[in-house]
Amino acid sequence: MVKATVSGTVGALGDYLKEQRTQSRLSLRQLAEQAGVSNPYLSQIERGLRKPSAEVLQQIAKALRISAEQLYIRAGILSPDDGVGGSVELAVLGDTGLTERQKQSLLDVYASFLALNAADEALAPADSDEPGEADVSTALSDQ
Amino acid sequence: MVKATVSGTVGALGDYLKEQRTQSRLSLRQLAEQAGVSNPYLSQIERGLRKPSAEVLQQIAKALRISAEQLYIRAGILSPDDGVGGSVELAVLGDTGLTERQKQSLLDVYASFLALNAADEALAPADSDEPGEADVSTALSDQ
DNA sequence: CCAGTGTGCTAGCAATAGTTAGCACTTTGC
DNA sequence: GCAAAGTGCTAACTATTGCTAGCACACTGG
């Protein structure tokens, strides 16, 4: 079964989209209705046969509670560090949806990752690619 | 001269777009070339006659060094504090010091926090049955 | 005065986004 | 066993995107 993507990148978007949808336990029709598009069309987007318009993509992202920009990035359409090079610390601290403790925890984890990588790099340089599907999906204990 | 906006919101996007372009001292053709679209088309977008596709909008935003999400928000298409806690996601995804798996983990934790708070705030469990029992420390040690 | 180049805009066409109607398959309940 | 309602997909059509060619106006400098 060959994959019939219209143009490389779109397939990735569709895959990510579907992944997010199923993870949200939404049926194709449900998401389609929430996003205000027809279900066949959403189906085609997920299979990479169509490229959604800006408005449609926005609606879908909204329905999935994710950023459209993130959708682009994850789909490989937009390079992560183009004009949007916001620092993680600032973004986290400025987030109004997090408590102070949560911010602290998040930044601790972030710092740990960076430290870990720094140590790694010292030992074995030249690491860049990995097919990461690290689904932690953890509901942590109360913060 | 009838006001010829295709649909309310688009006009706003066009206005903001033009504002950004002139502010960057770019001619219509210059921006069009940088964004990889034709100048007549860009013109039409600015006047609210056409709604650009997701890809085109992204290219334009990139050429203007602004976020497409910002474009949406400023144009009034997307409400600022909607589903878009996006800046954290963007910052994390754009961080070159993290591996993909680490980004995923971090964002999962972040999402968990948000979900937790949302549930709290609404005082409505609205639970969707979380399978994972992992914990921050687990996510950490395993990267 | 008029070629040359810059600006943005209009017209008309080709490609494709997004639609409604309906098929095939699976599960649920009577 | 089979209606009913769920899932996703195909097909044919309309509406819109985004293109190329070219116009009208302003500003240069020869």
mmCIF file of C-alpha atoms (C1' of nucleotides) in Angstrom:
data_model
loop_
_atom_site.group_PDB
_atom_site.id
_atom_site.type_symbol
_atom_site.label_atom_id
_atom_site.label_comp_id
_atom_site.label_asym_id
_atom_site.label_seq_id
_atom_site.Cartn_x
_atom_site.Cartn_y
_atom_site.Cartn_z
ATOM 1 C CA MET A 1 0.000 0.000 0.000
ATOM 2 C CA VAL A 2 1.750 3.030 -1.228
ATOM 3 C CA LYS A 3 1.147 6.289 0.425
ATOM 4 C CA ALA A 4 -0.289 8.836 -1.907
ATOM 5 C CA THR A 5 0.947 12.108 -0.588
ATOM 6 C CA VAL A 6 0.465 15.115 -2.766
ATOM 7 C CA SER A 7 3.798 16.608 -1.869
ATOM 8 C CA GLY A 8 6.069 15.261 0.826
ATOM 9 C CA THR A 9 5.337 17.721 3.557
ATOM 10 C CA VAL A 10 1.612 17.420 3.449
ATOM 11 C CA GLY A 11 1.711 13.788 4.355
ATOM 12 C CA ALA A 12 3.520 14.632 7.536
ATOM 13 C CA LEU A 13 0.885 17.156 8.440
ATOM 14 C CA GLY A 14 -1.836 14.634 7.848
ATOM 15 C CA ASP A 15 -0.120 12.019 9.927
ATOM 16 C CA TYR A 16 0.402 14.364 12.811
ATOM 17 C CA LEU A 17 -3.156 15.547 12.504
ATOM 18 C CA LYS A 18 -4.564 12.073 12.627
ATOM 19 C CA GLU A 19 -2.320 11.201 15.525
ATOM 20 C CA GLN A 20 -3.667 14.156 17.445
ATOM 21 C CA ARG A 21 -7.237 13.353 16.556
ATOM 22 C CA THR A 22 -7.131 9.734 17.607
ATOM 23 C CA GLN A 23 -5.281 10.696 20.726
ATOM 24 C CA SER A 24 -8.140 13.015 21.543
ATOM 25 C CA ARG A 25 -10.575 10.153 20.998
ATOM 26 C CA LEU A 26 -12.417 12.059 18.361
ATOM 27 C CA SER A 27 -13.972 10.494 15.327
ATOM 28 C CA LEU A 28 -13.337 11.987 11.960
ATOM 29 C CA ARG A 29 -16.846 13.364 11.815
ATOM 30 C CA GLN A 30 -16.700 14.812 15.274
ATOM 31 C CA LEU A 31 -13.543 16.735 14.600
ATOM 32 C CA ALA A 32 -14.831 17.761 11.211
ATOM 33 C CA GLU A 33 -17.919 19.256 12.765
ATOM 34 C CA GLN A 34 -15.979 21.035 15.481
ATOM 35 C CA ALA A 35 -13.645 22.435 12.887
ATOM 36 C CA GLY A 36 -16.493 23.386 10.616
ATOM 37 C CA VAL A 37 -15.438 21.337 7.619
ATOM 38 C CA SER A 38 -16.891 18.310 5.923
ATOM 39 C CA ASN A 39 -15.741 14.883 7.003
ATOM 40 C CA PRO A 40 -14.586 13.695 3.590
ATOM 41 C CA TYR A 41 -12.421 16.735 3.352
ATOM 42 C CA LEU A 42 -10.855 16.189 6.731
ATOM 43 C CA SER A 43 -10.240 12.616 5.722
ATOM 44 C CA GLN A 44 -8.412 13.769 2.640
ATOM 45 C CA ILE A 45 -6.323 16.191 4.616
ATOM 46 C CA GLU A 46 -5.295 13.452 6.999
ATOM 47 C CA ARG A 47 -4.236 11.276 4.117
ATOM 48 C CA GLY A 48 -2.241 14.064 2.597
ATOM 49 C CA LEU A 49 -4.422 14.444 -0.460
ATOM 50 C CA ARG A 50 -5.359 18.045 0.205
ATOM 51 C CA LYS A 51 -3.681 21.071 1.694
ATOM 52 C CA PRO A 52 -6.033 22.915 3.992
ATOM 53 C CA SER A 53 -6.402 26.659 3.768
ATOM 54 C CA ALA A 54 -5.161 28.882 6.554
ATOM 55 C CA GLU A 55 -8.617 29.294 7.964
ATOM 56 C CA VAL A 56 -9.404 25.616 7.927
ATOM 57 C CA LEU A 57 -6.091 24.696 9.477
ATOM 58 C CA GLN A 58 -6.705 27.238 12.164
ATOM 59 C CA GLN A 59 -10.120 25.811 12.930
ATOM 60 C CA ILE A 60 -8.726 22.324 13.127
ATOM 61 C CA ALA A 61 -5.900 23.378 15.398
ATOM 62 C CA LYS A 62 -8.402 25.156 17.578
ATOM 63 C CA ALA A 63 -10.628 22.130 17.802
ATOM 64 C CA LEU A 64 -7.647 20.011 18.764
ATOM 65 C CA ARG A 65 -6.468 22.595 21.274
ATOM 66 C CA ILE A 66 -3.101 22.895 19.665
ATOM 67 C CA SER A 67 -1.291 25.689 17.944
ATOM 68 C CA ALA A 68 -1.488 25.929 14.201
ATOM 69 C CA GLU A 69 2.119 26.975 14.240
ATOM 70 C CA GLN A 70 2.954 23.791 16.057
ATOM 71 C CA LEU A 71 1.043 21.894 13.451
ATOM 72 C CA TYR A 72 3.242 23.421 10.795
ATOM 73 C CA ILE A 73 6.407 22.712 12.677
ATOM 74 C CA ARG A 74 5.555 19.148 13.498
ATOM 75 C CA ALA A 75 4.562 18.624 9.912
ATOM 76 C CA GLY A 76 7.934 19.907 8.825
ATOM 77 C CA ILE A 77 6.512 22.754 6.815
ATOM 78 C CA LEU A 78 7.966 25.431 9.014
ATOM 79 C CA SER A 79 11.435 25.280 10.428
ATOM 80 C CA PRO A 80 11.239 25.559 14.188
ATOM 81 C CA ASP A 81 13.709 28.361 14.648
ATOM 82 C CA ASP A 82 12.810 30.699 11.856
ATOM 83 C CA GLY A 83 11.562 33.976 13.227
ATOM 84 C CA VAL A 84 10.077 32.503 16.307
ATOM 85 C CA GLY A 85 13.135 31.915 18.408
ATOM 86 C CA GLY A 86 11.479 32.506 21.733
ATOM 87 C CA SER A 87 13.319 31.237 24.720
ATOM 88 C CA VAL A 88 11.727 28.443 26.635
ATOM 89 C CA GLU A 89 12.227 30.139 29.981
ATOM 90 C CA LEU A 90 10.449 33.282 28.936
ATOM 91 C CA ALA A 91 7.610 31.441 27.314
ATOM 92 C CA VAL A 92 7.051 29.276 30.361
ATOM 93 C CA LEU A 93 7.282 32.111 32.836
ATOM 94 C CA GLY A 94 4.953 34.194 30.771
ATOM 95 C CA ASP A 95 2.359 31.484 30.474
ATOM 96 C CA THR A 96 -0.775 32.441 32.340
ATOM 97 C CA GLY A 97 -2.100 28.914 32.342
ATOM 98 C CA LEU A 98 0.485 27.562 34.707
ATOM 99 C CA THR A 99 0.911 27.937 38.417
ATOM 100 C CA GLU A 100 4.229 29.116 39.750
ATOM 101 C CA ARG A 101 5.088 25.690 41.035
ATOM 102 C CA GLN A 102 4.323 24.155 37.696
ATOM 103 C CA LYS A 103 6.503 26.678 35.954
ATOM 104 C CA GLN A 104 9.308 25.819 38.301
ATOM 105 C CA SER A 105 8.892 22.094 37.695
ATOM 106 C CA LEU A 106 8.815 22.534 33.976
ATOM 107 C CA LEU A 107 11.927 24.643 33.972
ATOM 108 C CA ASP A 108 13.663 22.168 36.233
ATOM 109 C CA VAL A 109 12.976 19.417 33.748
ATOM 110 C CA TYR A 110 14.073 21.643 30.930
ATOM 111 C CA ALA A 111 17.320 22.493 32.668
ATOM 112 C CA SER A 112 17.905 18.833 33.402
ATOM 113 C CA PHE A 113 17.547 17.970 29.744
ATOM 114 C CA LEU A 114 19.984 20.631 28.732
ATOM 115 C CA ALA A 115 22.498 19.537 31.334
ATOM 116 C CA LEU A 116 22.074 15.957 30.227
ATOM 117 C CA ASN A 117 22.739 16.840 26.634
ATOM 118 C CA ALA A 118 25.698 18.962 27.497
ATOM 119 C CA ALA A 119 27.251 16.038 29.300
ATOM 120 C CA ASP A 120 26.397 13.752 26.425
ATOM 121 C CA GLU A 121 27.899 16.018 23.871
ATOM 122 C CA ALA A 122 31.134 16.127 25.787
ATOM 123 C CA LEU A 123 31.377 12.370 25.532
ATOM 124 C CA ALA A 124 29.985 11.653 22.097
ATOM 125 C CA PRO A 125 29.477 14.537 19.715
ATOM 126 C CA ALA A 126 27.507 14.428 16.478
ATOM 127 C CA ASP A 127 24.087 13.292 17.437
ATOM 128 C CA SER A 128 21.128 14.790 15.676
ATOM 129 C CA ASP A 129 18.622 12.374 14.298
ATOM 130 C CA GLU A 130 16.195 10.109 16.044
ATOM 131 C CA PRO A 131 12.695 8.898 15.325
ATOM 132 C CA GLY A 132 11.353 9.936 18.660
ATOM 133 C CA GLU A 133 7.948 8.691 19.618
ATOM 134 C CA ALA A 134 8.369 9.149 23.281
ATOM 135 C CA ASP A 135 4.835 9.053 24.447
ATOM 136 C CA VAL A 136 5.104 9.805 28.079
ATOM 137 C CA SER A 137 1.507 10.888 28.434
ATOM 138 C CA THR A 138 1.751 11.220 32.109
ATOM 139 C CA ALA A 139 -0.654 12.839 34.395
ATOM 140 C CA LEU A 140 1.657 13.840 37.114
ATOM 141 C CA SER A 141 0.749 14.026 40.658
ATOM 142 C CA ASP A 142 -0.767 17.232 41.807
ATOM 143 C CA GLN A 143 1.384 20.298 41.691
ATOM 144 C CA MET B 1 -16.865 51.370 -5.041
ATOM 145 C CA VAL B 2 -18.349 48.709 -3.009
ATOM 146 C CA LYS B 3 -16.347 47.495 -0.115
ATOM 147 C CA ALA B 4 -15.191 44.222 -1.479
ATOM 148 C CA THR B 5 -13.970 42.167 1.386
ATOM 149 C CA VAL B 6 -14.692 38.545 0.909
ATOM 150 C CA SER B 7 -15.648 38.051 4.502
ATOM 151 C CA GLY B 8 -15.191 40.447 7.372
ATOM 152 C CA THR B 9 -12.152 38.917 8.986
ATOM 153 C CA VAL B 10 -10.050 38.742 5.900
ATOM 154 C CA GLY B 11 -9.988 42.456 5.505
ATOM 155 C CA ALA B 12 -8.350 42.774 8.888
ATOM 156 C CA LEU B 13 -5.698 40.298 7.940
ATOM 157 C CA GLY B 14 -4.966 42.195 4.779
ATOM 158 C CA ASP B 15 -4.715 45.465 6.617
ATOM 159 C CA TYR B 16 -2.332 44.088 9.160
ATOM 160 C CA LEU B 17 -0.324 42.448 6.448
ATOM 161 C CA LYS B 18 0.029 45.645 4.479
ATOM 162 C CA GLU B 19 0.900 47.525 7.621
ATOM 163 C CA GLN B 20 3.701 45.090 8.308
ATOM 164 C CA ARG B 21 4.940 45.198 4.759
ATOM 165 C CA THR B 22 5.108 48.959 4.481
ATOM 166 C CA GLN B 23 6.675 49.124 7.880
ATOM 167 C CA SER B 24 9.379 46.816 6.603
ATOM 168 C CA ARG B 25 9.818 49.103 3.614
ATOM 169 C CA LEU B 26 9.136 46.315 1.216
ATOM 170 C CA SER B 27 7.374 46.780 -2.066
ATOM 171 C CA LEU B 28 4.565 44.494 -2.966
ATOM 172 C CA ARG B 29 6.720 42.717 -5.498
ATOM 173 C CA GLN B 30 9.626 42.341 -3.164
ATOM 174 C CA LEU B 31 7.573 40.708 -0.481
ATOM 175 C CA ALA B 32 5.814 38.625 -3.060
ATOM 176 C CA GLU B 33 9.098 37.272 -4.313
ATOM 177 C CA GLN B 34 10.415 36.579 -0.842
ATOM 178 C CA ALA B 35 7.227 34.792 0.019
ATOM 179 C CA GLY B 36 7.234 32.903 -3.235
ATOM 180 C CA VAL B 37 3.889 34.137 -4.516
ATOM 181 C CA SER B 38 2.902 36.376 -7.384
ATOM 182 C CA ASN B 39 2.514 40.076 -6.772
ATOM 183 C CA PRO B 40 -1.061 40.350 -7.997
ATOM 184 C CA TYR B 41 -2.033 37.659 -5.602
ATOM 185 C CA LEU B 42 -0.355 39.313 -2.670
ATOM 186 C CA SER B 43 -2.092 42.505 -3.635
ATOM 187 C CA GLN B 44 -5.410 40.758 -3.535
ATOM 188 C CA ILE B 45 -4.676 39.275 -0.171
ATOM 189 C CA GLU B 46 -3.831 42.656 1.233
ATOM 190 C CA ARG B 47 -7.081 44.075 -0.006
ATOM 191 C CA GLY B 48 -9.032 41.247 1.483
ATOM 192 C CA LEU B 49 -10.105 39.791 -1.814
ATOM 193 C CA ARG B 50 -8.467 36.418 -1.282
ATOM 194 C CA LYS B 51 -7.808 34.166 1.647
ATOM 195 C CA PRO B 52 -4.327 32.731 1.434
ATOM 196 C CA SER B 53 -3.747 29.063 1.959
ATOM 197 C CA ALA B 54 -1.928 27.831 5.014
ATOM 198 C CA GLU B 55 1.288 27.392 3.121
ATOM 199 C CA VAL B 56 1.187 30.805 1.523
ATOM 200 C CA LEU B 57 0.342 32.505 4.771
ATOM 201 C CA GLN B 58 3.224 30.743 6.388
ATOM 202 C CA GLN B 59 5.621 31.893 3.689
ATOM 203 C CA ILE B 60 4.455 35.448 4.027
ATOM 204 C CA ALA B 61 4.770 35.407 7.781
ATOM 205 C CA LYS B 62 8.231 33.992 7.426
ATOM 206 C CA ALA B 63 9.273 36.647 4.956
ATOM 207 C CA LEU B 64 7.999 39.301 7.342
ATOM 208 C CA ARG B 65 9.726 37.648 10.277
ATOM 209 C CA ILE B 66 6.540 37.348 12.208
ATOM 210 C CA SER B 67 4.574 34.405 13.443
ATOM 211 C CA ALA B 68 1.671 33.249 11.379
ATOM 212 C CA GLU B 69 -0.176 32.798 14.625
ATOM 213 C CA GLN B 70 0.470 36.441 15.413
ATOM 214 C CA LEU B 71 -0.878 37.272 12.006
ATOM 215 C CA TYR B 72 -4.071 35.461 12.809
ATOM 216 C CA ILE B 73 -4.393 37.055 16.187
ATOM 217 C CA ARG B 74 -3.682 40.567 15.056
ATOM 218 C CA ALA B 75 -6.083 40.093 12.220
ATOM 219 C CA GLY B 76 -8.744 39.138 14.709
ATOM 220 C CA ILE B 77 -9.242 35.731 13.234
ATOM 221 C CA LEU B 78 -7.959 33.945 16.281
ATOM 222 C CA SER B 79 -8.642 35.085 19.812
ATOM 223 C CA PRO B 80 -5.389 35.619 21.708
ATOM 224 C CA ASP B 81 -6.065 33.346 24.653
ATOM 225 C CA ASP B 82 -7.870 30.675 22.811
ATOM 226 C CA GLY B 83 -6.358 27.242 22.517
ATOM 227 C CA VAL B 84 -3.039 28.813 21.896
ATOM 228 C CA GLY B 85 -0.810 28.543 24.861
ATOM 229 C CA GLY B 86 1.396 28.218 21.860
ATOM 230 C CA SER B 87 4.399 30.222 22.824
ATOM 231 C CA VAL B 88 5.648 27.522 25.140
ATOM 232 C CA GLU B 89 5.146 24.876 22.497
ATOM 233 C CA LEU B 90 6.917 26.963 19.943
ATOM 234 C CA ALA B 91 9.792 27.782 22.215
ATOM 235 C CA VAL B 92 10.277 24.150 23.129
ATOM 236 C CA LEU B 93 10.017 22.878 19.600
ATOM 237 C CA GLY B 94 12.355 25.563 18.421
ATOM 238 C CA ASP B 95 14.956 24.822 21.034
ATOM 239 C CA THR B 96 17.980 23.355 19.373
ATOM 240 C CA GLY B 97 19.389 22.069 22.638
ATOM 241 C CA LEU B 98 16.744 19.401 23.077
ATOM 242 C CA THR B 99 16.306 16.095 21.357
ATOM 243 C CA GLU B 100 12.974 15.324 19.775
ATOM 244 C CA ARG B 101 12.085 12.893 22.480
ATOM 245 C CA GLN B 102 12.872 15.428 25.134
ATOM 246 C CA LYS B 103 10.734 18.004 23.424
ATOM 247 C CA GLN B 104 7.892 15.543 23.337
ATOM 248 C CA SER B 105 8.261 14.735 26.988
ATOM 249 C CA LEU B 106 8.432 18.339 27.984
ATOM 250 C CA LEU B 107 5.356 19.188 25.999
ATOM 251 C CA ASP B 108 3.519 16.238 27.416
ATOM 252 C CA VAL B 109 4.230 17.443 30.887
ATOM 253 C CA TYR B 110 3.211 20.920 29.917
ATOM 254 C CA ALA B 111 -0.016 19.682 28.426
ATOM 255 C CA SER B 112 -0.703 17.674 31.546
ATOM 256 C CA PHE B 113 -0.349 20.763 33.663
ATOM 257 C CA LEU B 114 -2.725 22.688 31.507
ATOM 258 C CA ALA B 115 -5.241 19.899 31.493
ATOM 259 C CA LEU B 116 -4.952 19.615 35.223
ATOM 260 C CA ASN B 117 -5.589 23.292 35.707
ATOM 261 C CA ALA B 118 -8.429 23.356 33.278
ATOM 262 C CA ALA B 119 -10.140 20.524 35.075
ATOM 263 C CA ASP B 120 -9.527 22.235 38.365
ATOM 264 C CA GLU B 121 -10.891 25.503 37.225
ATOM 265 C CA ALA B 122 -14.005 24.065 35.767
ATOM 266 C CA LEU B 123 -14.582 21.882 38.791
ATOM 267 C CA ALA B 124 -15.737 19.371 36.243
ATOM 268 C CA PRO B 125 -13.626 16.243 35.948
ATOM 269 C CA ALA B 126 -14.519 15.688 32.300
ATOM 270 C CA ASP B 127 -11.998 12.938 32.464
ATOM 271 C CA SER B 128 -10.883 11.165 29.350
ATOM 272 C CA ASP B 129 -9.262 8.191 31.002
ATOM 273 C CA GLU B 130 -5.548 8.653 31.202
ATOM 274 C CA PRO B 131 -3.584 5.474 30.760
ATOM 275 C CA GLY B 132 -0.146 6.668 31.743
ATOM 276 C CA GLU B 133 1.218 6.425 35.217
ATOM 277 C CA ALA B 134 4.665 7.733 34.598
ATOM 278 C CA ASP B 135 6.080 10.643 36.465
ATOM 279 C CA VAL B 136 8.415 13.475 35.792
ATOM 280 C CA SER B 137 11.346 11.661 37.266
ATOM 281 C CA THR B 138 10.704 8.721 35.003
ATOM 282 C CA ALA B 139 10.570 10.843 31.927
ATOM 283 C CA LEU B 140 13.755 12.433 33.012
ATOM 284 C CA SER B 141 15.856 9.433 33.731
ATOM 285 C CA ASP B 142 14.945 7.686 30.551
ATOM 286 C CA GLN B 143 15.993 10.319 28.038
ATOM 287 C "C1'" DC C 1 10.027 64.801 -24.764
ATOM 288 C "C1'" DC C 2 10.167 60.234 -24.297
ATOM 289 C "C1'" DA C 3 12.566 55.392 -23.123
ATOM 290 C "C1'" DG C 4 13.194 52.983 -18.804
ATOM 291 C "C1'" DT C 5 11.888 51.402 -14.336
ATOM 292 C "C1'" DG C 6 9.348 51.527 -10.239
ATOM 293 C "C1'" DT C 7 4.791 51.228 -7.954
ATOM 294 C "C1'" DG C 8 0.007 48.651 -7.437
ATOM 295 C "C1'" DC C 9 -4.111 46.835 -9.971
ATOM 296 C "C1'" DT C 10 -7.287 44.160 -13.518
ATOM 297 C "C1'" DA C 11 -8.556 40.174 -16.512
ATOM 298 C "C1'" DG C 12 -8.784 35.650 -17.526
ATOM 299 C "C1'" DC C 13 -7.239 31.074 -17.048
ATOM 300 C "C1'" DA C 14 -5.572 26.456 -14.705
ATOM 301 C "C1'" DA C 15 -5.278 24.031 -10.527
ATOM 302 C "C1'" DT C 16 -7.118 22.585 -6.389
ATOM 303 C "C1'" DA C 17 -9.752 23.356 -2.085
ATOM 304 C "C1'" DG C 18 -13.977 22.094 -0.113
ATOM 305 C "C1'" DT C 19 -18.773 20.741 -0.944
ATOM 306 C "C1'" DT C 20 -22.973 17.141 -0.979
ATOM 307 C "C1'" DA C 21 -24.527 12.422 -1.966
ATOM 308 C "C1'" DG C 22 -23.717 7.969 -1.181
ATOM 309 C "C1'" DC C 23 -20.980 3.399 -0.694
ATOM 310 C "C1'" DA C 24 -18.807 -0.449 2.194
ATOM 311 C "C1'" DC C 25 -17.752 -1.995 6.564
ATOM 312 C "C1'" DT C 26 -18.302 -2.637 11.797
ATOM 313 C "C1'" DT C 27 -20.563 -2.650 15.988
ATOM 314 C "C1'" DT C 28 -24.764 -2.405 18.937
ATOM 315 C "C1'" DG C 29 -29.426 -3.711 20.263
ATOM 316 C "C1'" DC C 30 -34.102 -5.690 19.265
ATOM 317 C "C1'" DG D 1 -30.995 -12.261 11.633
ATOM 318 C "C1'" DC D 2 -31.178 -7.594 10.643
ATOM 319 C "C1'" DA D 3 -32.344 -2.529 11.273
ATOM 320 C "C1'" DA D 4 -29.784 1.462 13.197
ATOM 321 C "C1'" DA D 5 -26.013 4.164 13.904
ATOM 322 C "C1'" DG D 6 -21.164 4.461 14.060
ATOM 323 C "C1'" DT D 7 -16.732 4.427 11.449
ATOM 324 C "C1'" DG D 8 -13.827 6.127 7.154
ATOM 325 C "C1'" DC D 9 -13.706 6.446 2.041
ATOM 326 C "C1'" DT D 10 -15.034 7.458 -3.173
ATOM 327 C "C1'" DA D 11 -17.071 10.217 -6.739
ATOM 328 C "C1'" DA D 12 -18.667 14.210 -9.081
ATOM 329 C "C1'" DC D 13 -19.435 18.831 -8.682
ATOM 330 C "C1'" DT D 14 -18.809 24.063 -7.365
ATOM 331 C "C1'" DA D 15 -16.099 27.667 -5.424
ATOM 332 C "C1'" DT D 16 -11.755 29.581 -4.607
ATOM 333 C "C1'" DT D 17 -6.905 29.887 -4.939
ATOM 334 C "C1'" DG D 18 -2.942 31.397 -7.211
ATOM 335 C "C1'" DC D 19 -0.982 31.827 -11.700
ATOM 336 C "C1'" DT D 20 0.583 34.729 -16.248
ATOM 337 C "C1'" DA D 21 -0.064 38.645 -19.199
ATOM 338 C "C1'" DG D 22 -0.724 43.199 -19.361
ATOM 339 C "C1'" DC D 23 -2.690 48.041 -18.029
ATOM 340 C "C1'" DA D 24 -2.287 52.759 -15.786
ATOM 341 C "C1'" DC D 25 0.174 55.839 -13.095
ATOM 342 C "C1'" DA D 26 4.331 57.935 -11.039
ATOM 343 C "C1'" DC D 27 9.151 59.016 -11.140
ATOM 344 C "C1'" DT D 28 13.583 59.146 -13.013
ATOM 345 C "C1'" DG D 29 17.514 60.557 -16.397
ATOM 346 C "C1'" DG D 30 19.071 60.874 -21.198
#
